[in-house]
Tab-separated table of C-alpha atoms and ligand atoms in Angstrom:
chain	number	residue	atom	x	y	z
A	1	MET	CA	0.000	0.000	0.000
A	2	VAL	CA	1.328	3.424	-0.984
A	3	VAL	CA	0.768	6.046	1.679
A	4	VAL	CA	1.518	9.649	0.753
A	5	SER	CA	2.845	11.171	3.973
A	6	THR	CA	4.219	14.433	2.603
A	7	PRO	CA	2.197	15.470	-0.427
A	8	ASP	CA	3.375	18.276	-2.703
A	9	SER	CA	-0.169	19.140	-3.654
A	10	VAL	CA	-3.577	18.865	-2.000
A	11	LEU	CA	-6.947	19.364	-3.698
A	12	VAL	CA	-10.005	19.939	-1.494
A	13	VAL	CA	-13.362	19.367	-3.203
A	14	GLY	CA	-16.087	21.337	-1.420
A	15	ALA	CA	-15.531	24.939	-0.276
A	16	SER	CA	-17.546	25.081	2.907
A	17	ALA	CA	-17.013	24.414	6.626
A	18	ALA	CA	-15.182	21.097	6.355
A	19	GLY	CA	-13.285	21.862	3.149
A	20	LEU	CA	-12.077	25.290	4.237
A	21	SER	CA	-11.221	24.002	7.724
A	22	THR	CA	-9.100	21.241	6.182
A	23	ALA	CA	-7.189	23.766	4.086
A	24	GLU	CA	-6.664	26.012	7.123
A	25	ALA	CA	-5.589	23.095	9.309
A	26	LEU	CA	-3.064	21.976	6.687
A	27	ARG	CA	-1.441	25.421	6.695
A	28	ARG	CA	-1.588	25.638	10.502
A	29	GLN	CA	0.105	22.263	10.745
A	30	GLY	CA	2.974	23.424	8.518
A	31	TYR	CA	1.972	22.298	5.039
A	32	ARG	CA	3.608	24.626	2.496
A	33	GLY	CA	2.794	22.823	-0.772
A	34	ARG	CA	0.241	23.623	-3.465
A	35	LEU	CA	-3.308	23.894	-2.180
A	36	THR	CA	-6.455	24.078	-4.287
A	37	ILE	CA	-10.040	24.425	-3.049
A	38	LEU	CA	-12.787	23.623	-5.542
A	39	GLY	CA	-16.384	24.671	-4.850
A	40	ALA	CA	-19.645	24.171	-6.722
A	41	GLU	CA	-21.183	27.447	-5.595
A	42	GLU	CA	-20.212	30.962	-6.721
A	43	HIS	CA	-20.319	32.286	-3.133
A	44	LEU	CA	-17.201	32.664	-1.017
A	45	PRO	CA	-17.241	29.955	1.697
A	46	TYR	CA	-20.067	30.571	4.174
A	47	ASP	CA	-21.425	28.975	7.300
A	48	ARG	CA	-24.727	27.066	7.332
A	49	PRO	CA	-25.981	27.211	10.972
A	50	PRO	CA	-26.948	30.917	10.666
A	51	LEU	CA	-29.029	30.184	7.556
A	52	SER	CA	-31.981	28.773	9.512
A	53	LYS	CA	-31.570	31.361	12.280
A	54	GLN	CA	-30.016	34.822	11.789
A	55	VAL	CA	-30.120	34.913	7.968
A	56	LEU	CA	-33.651	33.543	7.668
A	57	SER	CA	-34.971	35.890	10.341
A	58	GLY	CA	-33.184	38.872	8.783
A	59	VAL	CA	-31.126	39.642	11.903
A	60	TRP	CA	-28.029	39.144	9.719
A	61	GLU	CA	-27.332	40.269	6.201
A	62	PRO	CA	-26.444	37.207	4.083
A	63	GLN	CA	-22.772	38.219	3.809
A	64	GLN	CA	-22.408	37.995	7.595
A	65	ALA	CA	-22.575	34.216	7.196
A	66	GLN	CA	-19.297	34.277	5.245
A	67	LEU	CA	-16.777	32.039	7.004
A	68	ARG	CA	-13.712	34.273	6.459
A	69	PRO	CA	-13.041	37.762	5.163
A	70	ARG	CA	-11.414	37.905	1.717
A	71	ALA	CA	-8.043	38.867	3.278
A	72	ALA	CA	-7.984	35.697	5.410
A	73	LEU	CA	-8.773	33.572	2.360
A	74	ASP	CA	-5.954	35.271	0.439
A	75	ALA	CA	-3.575	34.612	3.340
A	76	LEU	CA	-4.226	30.890	2.978
A	77	ASP	CA	-2.215	30.974	-0.238
A	78	ALA	CA	-4.640	28.564	-1.886
A	79	GLU	CA	-6.153	28.591	-5.341
A	80	LEU	CA	-9.885	29.007	-4.798
A	81	ILE	CA	-11.917	27.788	-7.768
A	82	LEU	CA	-15.607	28.565	-7.293
A	83	GLY	CA	-18.723	27.868	-9.342
A	84	ASP	CA	-17.255	24.770	-10.988
A	85	PRO	CA	-18.547	21.493	-9.495
A	86	ALA	CA	-16.470	18.339	-9.590
A	87	VAL	CA	-18.087	15.765	-11.881
A	88	GLY	CA	-15.690	12.842	-11.636
A	89	LEU	CA	-12.699	11.399	-9.773
A	90	ASP	CA	-9.977	9.101	-11.077
A	91	VAL	CA	-8.841	7.525	-7.819
A	92	ALA	CA	-5.587	5.961	-9.092
A	93	ALA	CA	-4.487	9.183	-10.816
A	94	ARG	CA	-5.932	11.386	-8.044
A	95	THR	CA	-7.464	13.585	-10.682
A	96	VAL	CA	-10.754	15.443	-10.452
A	97	ARG	CA	-12.731	16.511	-13.527
A	98	THR	CA	-14.952	19.553	-13.255
A	99	ALA	CA	-18.138	20.650	-15.024
A	100	SER	CA	-16.254	23.317	-16.999
A	101	GLY	CA	-13.706	20.745	-18.248
A	102	ARG	CA	-10.842	21.344	-15.824
A	103	SER	CA	-8.673	18.378	-14.882
A	104	LEU	CA	-7.109	18.878	-11.441
A	105	ARG	CA	-4.441	16.461	-10.185
A	106	ALA	CA	-3.032	16.366	-6.675
A	107	ASP	CA	-1.053	14.042	-4.419
A	108	ALA	CA	-3.937	14.101	-1.941
A	109	VAL	CA	-7.622	14.696	-2.674
A	110	VAL	CA	-10.053	15.610	0.117
A	111	ILE	CA	-13.765	15.014	-0.472
A	112	ALA	CA	-15.864	17.599	1.419
A	113	THR	CA	-19.016	17.851	-0.680
A	114	GLY	CA	-21.509	17.722	2.199
A	115	LEU	CA	-25.204	16.983	1.794
A	116	ARG	CA	-28.126	17.743	-0.484
A	117	ALA	CA	-31.651	18.257	0.898
A	118	ARG	CA	-34.193	15.509	0.284
A	119	THR	CA	-37.328	16.565	-1.550
A	120	LEU	CA	-40.976	15.489	-1.753
A	121	PRO	CA	-42.324	13.937	-4.953
A	122	GLY	CA	-43.811	16.652	-7.175
A	123	GLN	CA	-41.901	19.443	-5.434
A	124	ASP	CA	-39.630	20.506	-8.325
A	125	GLY	CA	-40.775	23.679	-10.024
A	126	LEU	CA	-43.709	24.184	-7.657
A	127	ALA	CA	-43.927	27.765	-6.363
A	128	GLY	CA	-43.955	28.210	-2.600
A	129	VAL	CA	-42.119	24.953	-1.759
A	130	HIS	CA	-38.621	25.218	-0.325
A	131	THR	CA	-35.715	23.252	1.035
A	132	LEU	CA	-32.947	24.903	3.046
A	133	ARG	CA	-29.346	23.881	2.544
A	134	GLY	CA	-27.542	26.867	1.014
A	135	LEU	CA	-27.430	30.653	1.135
A	136	ASP	CA	-29.570	31.045	-2.002
A	137	ASP	CA	-32.191	28.753	-0.434
A	138	ALA	CA	-32.251	30.889	2.726
A	139	GLN	CA	-32.750	34.116	0.781
A	140	SER	CA	-35.472	32.698	-1.418
A	141	LEU	CA	-37.293	31.155	1.565
A	142	ARG	CA	-37.076	34.429	3.500
A	143	LYS	CA	-38.566	36.324	0.568
A	144	ASP	CA	-41.537	33.955	0.398
A	145	LEU	CA	-42.051	33.920	4.182
A	146	LEU	CA	-42.164	37.720	4.245
A	147	ALA	CA	-45.006	37.655	1.740
A	148	ALA	CA	-46.946	34.821	3.417
A	149	SER	CA	-49.158	34.431	6.455
A	150	ARG	CA	-49.128	30.636	6.863
A	151	ALA	CA	-46.273	28.163	6.593
A	152	VAL	CA	-46.040	24.415	7.056
A	153	VAL	CA	-42.701	22.870	7.913
A	154	VAL	CA	-42.463	19.211	6.937
A	155	GLY	CA	-39.881	17.488	9.127
A	156	ASP	CA	-39.539	17.319	12.892
A	157	GLY	CA	-35.743	16.989	13.086
A	158	VAL	CA	-33.216	19.719	13.963
A	159	LEU	CA	-33.609	21.726	10.795
A	160	GLY	CA	-37.412	21.555	10.640
A	161	SER	CA	-37.707	22.577	14.289
A	162	GLU	CA	-35.323	25.505	13.804
A	163	ILE	CA	-37.120	26.747	10.685
A	164	ALA	CA	-40.499	26.483	12.429
A	165	ALA	CA	-39.159	28.541	15.351
A	166	THR	CA	-37.681	31.206	13.074
A	167	ALA	CA	-40.770	31.456	10.856
A	168	ARG	CA	-42.974	31.754	13.937
A	169	SER	CA	-40.694	34.490	15.326
A	170	MET	CA	-41.217	36.316	12.011
A	171	GLY	CA	-44.938	36.419	12.817
A	172	LEU	CA	-46.249	33.642	10.588
A	173	ASP	CA	-48.868	31.094	11.507
A	174	VAL	CA	-46.643	27.981	11.516
A	175	THR	CA	-47.462	24.284	11.603
A	176	LEU	CA	-44.724	21.723	12.192
A	177	ALA	CA	-45.569	18.285	10.806
A	178	GLY	CA	-43.649	15.034	11.166
A	179	PRO	CA	-43.852	11.404	12.222
A	180	GLN	CA	-42.249	11.664	15.684
A	181	HIS	CA	-44.105	12.271	18.936
A	182	ALA	CA	-42.081	15.429	19.660
A	183	PRO	CA	-39.682	17.676	17.722
A	184	MET	CA	-36.132	16.286	17.596
A	185	ALA	CA	-37.181	13.178	19.550
A	186	MET	CA	-34.507	11.124	17.815
A	187	GLN	CA	-31.708	13.568	18.606
A	188	LEU	CA	-32.807	14.645	22.104
A	189	GLY	CA	-34.580	11.601	23.523
A	190	PRO	CA	-38.036	11.758	25.161
A	191	PHE	CA	-37.191	14.001	28.129
A	192	ALA	CA	-35.727	17.003	26.303
A	193	ALA	CA	-37.891	16.552	23.192
A	194	GLU	CA	-41.010	16.983	25.372
A	195	LEU	CA	-39.583	20.232	26.742
A	196	LEU	CA	-38.914	21.398	23.211
A	197	SER	CA	-42.428	20.426	22.220
A	198	ASP	CA	-43.781	22.598	25.066
A	199	LEU	CA	-41.543	25.479	23.997
A	200	HIS	CA	-42.880	25.370	20.433
A	201	ALA	CA	-46.483	25.075	21.581
A	202	GLU	CA	-46.133	27.983	24.037
A	203	ASN	CA	-44.718	30.106	21.249
A	204	GLY	CA	-47.688	29.343	19.066
A	205	VAL	CA	-46.317	26.715	16.684
A	206	ARG	CA	-49.069	24.236	15.794
A	207	LEU	CA	-47.673	20.753	16.220
A	208	ARG	CA	-49.089	18.055	13.934
A	209	LEU	CA	-46.814	15.270	15.048
A	210	GLY	CA	-47.121	11.510	14.844
A	211	ALA	CA	-48.376	11.672	11.256
A	212	SER	CA	-46.321	11.662	8.059
A	213	VAL	CA	-47.005	13.933	5.139
A	214	ALA	CA	-48.662	12.109	2.224
A	215	ALA	CA	-48.496	14.774	-0.501
A	216	LEU	CA	-48.248	18.427	-1.422
A	217	GLU	CA	-51.507	20.185	-2.210
A	218	THR	CA	-51.292	22.323	-5.348
A	219	ALA	CA	-53.293	24.746	-7.472
A	220	GLY	CA	-52.123	26.607	-10.574
A	221	GLY	CA	-48.438	25.679	-10.177
A	222	ARG	CA	-48.293	26.772	-6.524
A	223	THR	CA	-48.500	24.853	-3.317
A	224	THR	CA	-51.580	25.400	-1.201
A	225	GLY	CA	-50.414	23.224	1.689
A	226	VAL	CA	-49.835	19.581	2.534
A	227	ARG	CA	-52.012	16.548	3.092
A	228	LEU	CA	-51.183	14.237	5.985
A	229	GLU	CA	-51.518	10.445	5.916
A	230	THR	CA	-54.562	10.915	8.122
A	231	GLY	CA	-56.237	12.884	5.310
A	232	GLU	CA	-56.011	16.174	7.202
A	233	VAL	CA	-55.009	19.087	4.963
A	234	LEU	CA	-52.769	21.811	6.377
A	235	PRO	CA	-53.219	24.935	4.247
A	236	ALA	CA	-50.207	27.212	3.656
A	237	GLU	CA	-48.701	29.572	1.100
A	238	VAL	CA	-45.218	28.327	1.971
A	239	VAL	CA	-44.157	24.727	2.599
A	240	VAL	CA	-40.645	23.970	3.813
A	241	VAL	CA	-39.462	20.422	3.227
A	242	ALA	CA	-36.907	19.586	5.912
A	243	PHE	CA	-36.898	15.854	6.335
A	244	GLY	CA	-33.271	15.033	5.909
A	245	ALA	CA	-30.444	15.318	3.451
A	246	ALA	CA	-28.344	12.859	1.487
A	247	PRO	CA	-24.551	12.829	1.073
A	248	VAL	CA	-23.424	14.417	-2.215
A	249	THR	CA	-21.600	11.470	-3.771
A	250	ASP	CA	-23.178	11.175	-7.218
A	251	TRP	CA	-20.096	12.769	-8.764
A	252	LEU	CA	-18.101	9.817	-7.375
A	253	ASP	CA	-20.273	7.127	-8.994
A	254	GLY	CA	-18.052	4.724	-10.899
A	255	SER	CA	-14.878	5.960	-9.164
A	256	GLY	CA	-14.447	2.670	-7.303
A	257	LEU	CA	-14.803	4.351	-3.898
A	258	ARG	CA	-17.270	2.682	-1.538
A	259	LEU	CA	-20.358	4.876	-1.358
A	260	GLU	CA	-22.885	3.794	1.253
A	261	ASN	CA	-24.656	6.599	3.070
A	262	GLY	CA	-21.564	8.736	2.450
A	263	VAL	CA	-17.977	8.103	1.425
A	264	VAL	CA	-16.882	5.043	3.380
A	265	CYS	CA	-13.519	5.584	5.093
A	266	ASP	CA	-11.215	3.806	7.507
A	267	ALA	CA	-10.651	5.000	11.071
A	268	CYS	CA	-8.292	7.744	9.809
A	269	CYS	CA	-10.922	9.081	7.373
A	270	ARG	CA	-9.059	7.646	4.373
A	271	ALA	CA	-11.282	6.428	1.523
A	272	ALA	CA	-8.386	5.128	-0.620
A	273	ASP	CA	-4.668	5.811	-0.902
A	274	GLY	CA	-4.337	9.591	-1.090
A	275	ILE	CA	-8.127	10.099	-0.995
A	276	TRP	CA	-9.777	11.432	2.168
A	277	ALA	CA	-13.263	12.470	3.203
A	278	VAL	CA	-14.348	15.017	5.794
A	279	GLY	CA	-17.483	16.603	7.214
A	280	ASP	CA	-21.107	15.648	6.566
A	281	VAL	CA	-20.225	13.454	3.571
A	282	ALA	CA	-17.681	11.253	5.407
A	283	ARG	CA	-18.667	7.934	6.975
A	284	TRP	CA	-15.754	6.559	8.893
A	285	HIS	CA	-15.041	3.873	11.463
A	286	HIS	CA	-15.131	5.408	14.946
A	287	ASP	CA	-12.762	3.119	16.794
A	288	GLY	CA	-13.977	4.301	20.219
A	289	LEU	CA	-17.611	3.484	19.464
A	290	GLY	CA	-16.730	0.432	17.388
A	291	THR	CA	-19.105	1.477	14.624
A	292	MET	CA	-19.313	3.303	11.312
A	293	LEU	CA	-20.418	6.881	11.895
A	294	ARG	CA	-21.370	9.934	9.874
A	295	LEU	CA	-21.938	13.152	11.782
A	296	GLU	CA	-23.984	16.031	10.414
A	297	ASN	CA	-22.892	18.885	12.608
A	298	ARG	CA	-20.764	21.978	12.480
A	299	THR	CA	-18.304	21.113	15.222
A	300	ASN	CA	-17.480	17.826	13.568
A	301	ALA	CA	-16.682	19.634	10.308
A	302	THR	CA	-13.872	21.544	12.051
A	303	GLU	CA	-12.628	18.750	14.307
A	304	GLN	CA	-12.570	16.127	11.570
A	305	ALA	CA	-10.821	18.601	9.266
A	306	ALA	CA	-7.978	18.984	11.778
A	307	ALA	CA	-7.688	15.196	12.069
A	308	VAL	CA	-7.722	14.681	8.304
A	309	ALA	CA	-5.111	17.410	7.772
A	310	ALA	CA	-2.813	15.734	10.313
A	311	ASN	CA	-3.332	12.353	8.680
A	312	ILE	CA	-2.604	13.747	5.209
A	313	LEU	CA	0.678	14.992	6.645
A	314	GLY	CA	1.499	11.506	7.898
A	315	GLU	CA	0.151	11.268	11.437
A	316	ASP	CA	-2.081	8.253	10.693
A	317	ARG	CA	-4.199	8.652	13.833
A	318	PRO	CA	-7.801	7.394	14.129
A	319	TYR	CA	-10.438	10.104	14.513
A	320	VAL	CA	-12.376	9.425	17.732
A	321	PRO	CA	-14.433	12.508	18.661
A	322	VAL	CA	-17.075	12.753	21.353
A	323	PRO	CA	-20.183	13.701	19.309
A	324	TYR	CA	-21.368	17.269	19.957
A	325	PHE	CA	-24.107	19.433	18.473
A	326	TRP	CA	-26.136	22.476	19.343
A	327	THR	CA	-29.356	24.080	18.245
A	328	ASP	CA	-30.973	27.473	18.929
A	329	GLN	CA	-34.784	27.707	18.924
A	330	PHE	CA	-36.798	30.619	20.331
A	331	ASP	CA	-34.909	31.555	23.508
A	332	ALA	CA	-33.414	28.076	23.994
A	333	LYS	CA	-29.750	27.318	23.395
A	334	ILE	CA	-29.466	23.550	23.559
A	335	GLN	CA	-26.118	21.750	23.550
A	336	VAL	CA	-25.458	18.030	23.571
A	337	HIS	CA	-22.170	16.271	24.261
A	338	GLY	CA	-21.959	12.502	23.907
A	339	VAL	CA	-25.137	10.480	23.375
A	340	LEU	CA	-28.632	10.520	24.905
A	341	PRO	CA	-29.949	6.923	24.867
A	342	THR	CA	-33.736	6.683	25.289
A	343	ASN	CA	-33.345	4.322	28.254
A	344	ALA	CA	-30.781	6.491	30.105
A	345	GLU	CA	-31.392	7.849	33.596
A	346	VAL	CA	-31.672	11.643	33.379
A	347	ASP	CA	-30.256	13.604	36.283
A	348	ILE	CA	-30.584	17.414	36.494
A	349	VAL	CA	-27.297	18.533	38.041
A	350	ASP	CA	-27.416	22.322	37.507
A	351	GLY	CA	-30.348	24.736	37.324
A	352	ALA	CA	-33.964	23.603	36.967
A	353	THR	CA	-36.161	22.570	34.074
A	354	ALA	CA	-38.943	24.888	35.311
A	355	ASP	CA	-36.575	27.851	34.775
A	356	ARG	CA	-35.568	26.536	31.344
A	357	ARG	CA	-31.950	26.758	32.474
A	358	PHE	CA	-30.397	23.439	33.378
A	359	VAL	CA	-27.767	20.819	32.698
A	360	ALA	CA	-28.788	17.143	32.606
A	361	LEU	CA	-26.461	14.166	32.792
A	362	TYR	CA	-27.534	10.985	31.009
A	363	ARG	CA	-26.411	7.819	32.787
A	364	GLN	CA	-26.412	4.213	31.681
A	365	ALA	CA	-25.253	1.443	34.023
A	366	GLY	CA	-23.932	4.133	36.361
A	367	ARG	CA	-21.742	5.755	33.701
A	368	THR	CA	-22.287	9.210	32.251
A	369	VAL	CA	-22.764	8.941	28.485
A	370	GLY	CA	-24.383	12.278	27.680
A	371	VAL	CA	-24.577	15.906	28.795
A	372	LEU	CA	-27.469	18.115	27.724
A	373	GLY	CA	-27.403	21.818	28.464
A	374	TRP	CA	-30.393	24.149	28.111
A	375	ASN	CA	-29.428	27.837	28.270
A	376	MET	CA	-26.393	27.063	30.463
A	377	PRO	CA	-23.443	26.965	28.036
A	378	LYS	CA	-20.697	27.498	30.599
A	379	GLN	CA	-21.904	24.825	33.024
A	380	THR	CA	-22.553	22.459	30.126
A	381	ARG	CA	-18.941	22.796	29.006
A	382	LEU	CA	-17.712	22.161	32.548
A	383	ARG	CA	-19.919	19.059	32.937
A	384	ARG	CA	-18.519	17.612	29.718
A	385	SER	CA	-15.495	16.421	31.710
A	386	GLU	CA	-17.827	14.031	33.592
A	387	LEU	CA	-18.498	12.045	30.419
A	388	ASP	CA	-17.214	8.497	30.494
A	389	THR	CA	-16.047	8.479	26.890
A	390	ASN	CA	-15.287	4.754	26.996
A	391	ALA	CA	-18.929	4.046	27.804
A	392	ILE	CA	-20.446	5.996	24.936
A	393	ALA	CA	-22.055	3.524	22.560
A	394	THR	CA	-24.961	3.435	20.128
A	395	PRO	CA	-24.721	7.052	19.006
A	396	THR	CA	-27.868	9.120	18.531
A	397	GLY	CA	-27.658	12.952	18.504
A	398	GLY	CA	-27.093	14.488	15.076
A	399	THR	CA	-25.715	11.266	13.670
A	400	SER	CA	-26.690	8.851	11.005
B	1	LIG	C1	-29.677	25.454	7.589
B	1	LIG	C2	-28.694	24.662	8.395
B	1	LIG	C3	-28.566	24.917	9.765
B	1	LIG	C4	-27.662	24.183	10.531
B	1	LIG	N1	-27.563	24.431	11.877
B	1	LIG	C5	-26.680	23.717	12.618
B	1	LIG	C6	-26.555	23.949	14.017
B	1	LIG	O1	-27.272	24.770	14.603
B	1	LIG	N2	-25.639	23.242	14.713
B	1	LIG	C7	-24.830	22.318	14.100
B	1	LIG	O2	-24.009	21.682	14.776
B	1	LIG	N3	-24.912	22.081	12.788
B	1	LIG	C8	-25.824	22.752	12.021
B	1	LIG	N4	-25.927	22.501	10.684
B	1	LIG	C9	-25.055	21.502	10.069
B	1	LIG	C10	-23.718	22.096	9.627
B	1	LIG	O3	-23.902	23.295	8.977
B	1	LIG	C11	-23.015	21.082	8.745
B	1	LIG	O4	-22.690	19.980	9.547
B	1	LIG	C12	-21.768	21.639	8.077
B	1	LIG	O5	-22.098	22.674	7.204
B	1	LIG	C13	-21.043	20.541	7.315
B	1	LIG	O6	-20.014	21.100	6.583
B	1	LIG	P1	-19.495	20.390	5.248
B	1	LIG	O7	-18.438	21.298	4.734
B	1	LIG	O8	-19.196	18.979	5.520
B	1	LIG	O9	-20.737	20.355	4.243
B	1	LIG	P2	-21.500	21.556	3.571
B	1	LIG	O10	-21.564	22.707	4.497
B	1	LIG	O11	-22.757	21.004	3.019
B	1	LIG	O12	-20.555	21.977	2.351
B	1	LIG	C14	-20.330	21.189	1.228
B	1	LIG	C15	-19.880	22.096	0.104
B	1	LIG	O13	-19.512	21.292	-1.011
B	1	LIG	C16	-20.009	21.904	-2.186
B	1	LIG	N5	-20.170	20.872	-3.222
B	1	LIG	C17	-21.158	19.954	-3.335
B	1	LIG	N6	-20.950	19.196	-4.431
B	1	LIG	C18	-19.813	19.632	-4.995
B	1	LIG	C19	-19.073	19.239	-6.143
B	1	LIG	N7	-19.480	18.239	-6.931
B	1	LIG	N8	-17.932	19.903	-6.438
B	1	LIG	C20	-17.507	20.923	-5.644
B	1	LIG	N9	-18.170	21.338	-4.539
B	1	LIG	C21	-19.304	20.705	-4.222
B	1	LIG	C22	-21.332	22.509	-1.755
B	1	LIG	O14	-21.740	23.512	-2.656
B	1	LIG	C23	-20.979	23.040	-0.373
B	1	LIG	O15	-20.513	24.342	-0.436
B	1	LIG	C24	-26.842	23.199	9.895
B	1	LIG	C25	-26.995	22.947	8.526
B	1	LIG	C26	-27.913	23.663	7.771
B	1	LIG	C27	-28.060	23.373	6.289
C-alpha cells in the first residue's frame, strides 16, 4: 500500500465548513505545498448554521454568514476555484474533472461535498415549496415567508424545528408536521424533546406530530399546503421540506470508492490511498464506538478537518471525537455532548427545568454517556469532563 505522507499538492473538493477548515488546518500544521479548493457554488465559503436562524430571520445580512473575510482567504495561499462542481474522480491518478472541463491532479484529494436536501415527490418547479441547505435557499425562503401568512414545515428533526421557530418568530402562523411524537425526539430523547415540544407550543407553533405527510396540495403551479396520511389538509402559502439530506456522492459514482450513506472511510478518514473524506459526507469507522459513523454537525466539520489534515501529513491517527451538536430555537440554546440513549437515567445537576436553564447528565449502568445543556453553556462545558467516553455507545444525537 502506498501512503503519501508528505504530499506536494492537496486538492479539497467542497468549499464550505469542512473543506475550508481542512485547508486552514493543513497550513496551521505546517503544510507549504500547493493547495487548491474547488467549490460548486459561486459564493465565497459561508457557514450554514446561521441560515436557519439569523439569515432567515433577517437579523443578519447574508454576507455575515461568510466564514472568512477575503483577506484571510488570500492569506491561505490557496487557489480558490468557485462555481465549478467536480463531476468525476480518477482515484488511481488522483485527478478530479470539473463541469467546466478542468482536470485537477493532486497528491492528496479531500472530499468535502456535504449533503443535499431531500425533496418530496412533485416538489420541483412548484412555487412556494422550499428546502434549506444553502445561502440562495435561505434568501429565497425568507422572501416567500415575508409575503406569506401561513407556513407548514415538513420534518420534525433539527432543521425543521429551527425553521419552524424562526418562521414563527417572524410572525407567521406555523405548523410543524412530522412522524415523531415530539420535535427532535430522535436527537434529544423523550425528556428534552417533550420540553422542546412545550416550547414550540407555548410560542404558538401548531404541532401536527405523529403523522407523516402524504403529498403536497397544489393549485395553478403553486403549493396550497400539505395533506397528511390521516387525510387532514394543512393549508399554507409556503411549505418547507426539511426531512433530511443525502450525502453528495453522485459525482463519485463509478470511481471505485465505496459509497454507502456517504464516502466510506477507515478510522483515519481515508477512503483510498491519497483520498480522504471530511465533514457531513464522510462515513468513517469510529474506533472508540466500534461502529461506522457519519456526523452532520458543524463542530465535527472543524474537528474532523484537523484530524484529516494531520493524517494527510502523515500522522495516521484514528479520529475518535465525542459527538457534539447544538441548536438554537426561540430563547433556547441547547447543547449536547456525547449520546442521549432513550433508556438512560436523566439527572438534572445544575439549574432547573422549570426555569428553562439546566444541565442534565444521562447515565447508563452508572456511567455518564451524555450531557445536555439548556441555556447554560458554561456549566454544560464544565460538565462535559464528567463524560465516560469509553462508555459511549450506540450514538444518537445528530448522527446517522
Ligand atoms: C440550515 C442549516 C442549519 C444548521 N444548523 C446547525 C446547528 O445549529 N448546529 C450544528 O451543529 N450544525 C448545524 N448545521 C449543520 C452544519 O452546517 C453542517 O454539519 C456543516 O455545514 C457541514 O459542513 P461540510 O463542509 O461537511 O458540508 P457543507 O456545508 O454542506 O458543504 C459542502 C460544500 O460542497 C459543495 N459541493 C457539493 N458538491 C460539490 C461538487 N461536486 N464539487 C464541488 N463542490 C461541491 C457545496 O456547494 C458546499 O458548499 C446546519 C446545517 C444547515 C443546512
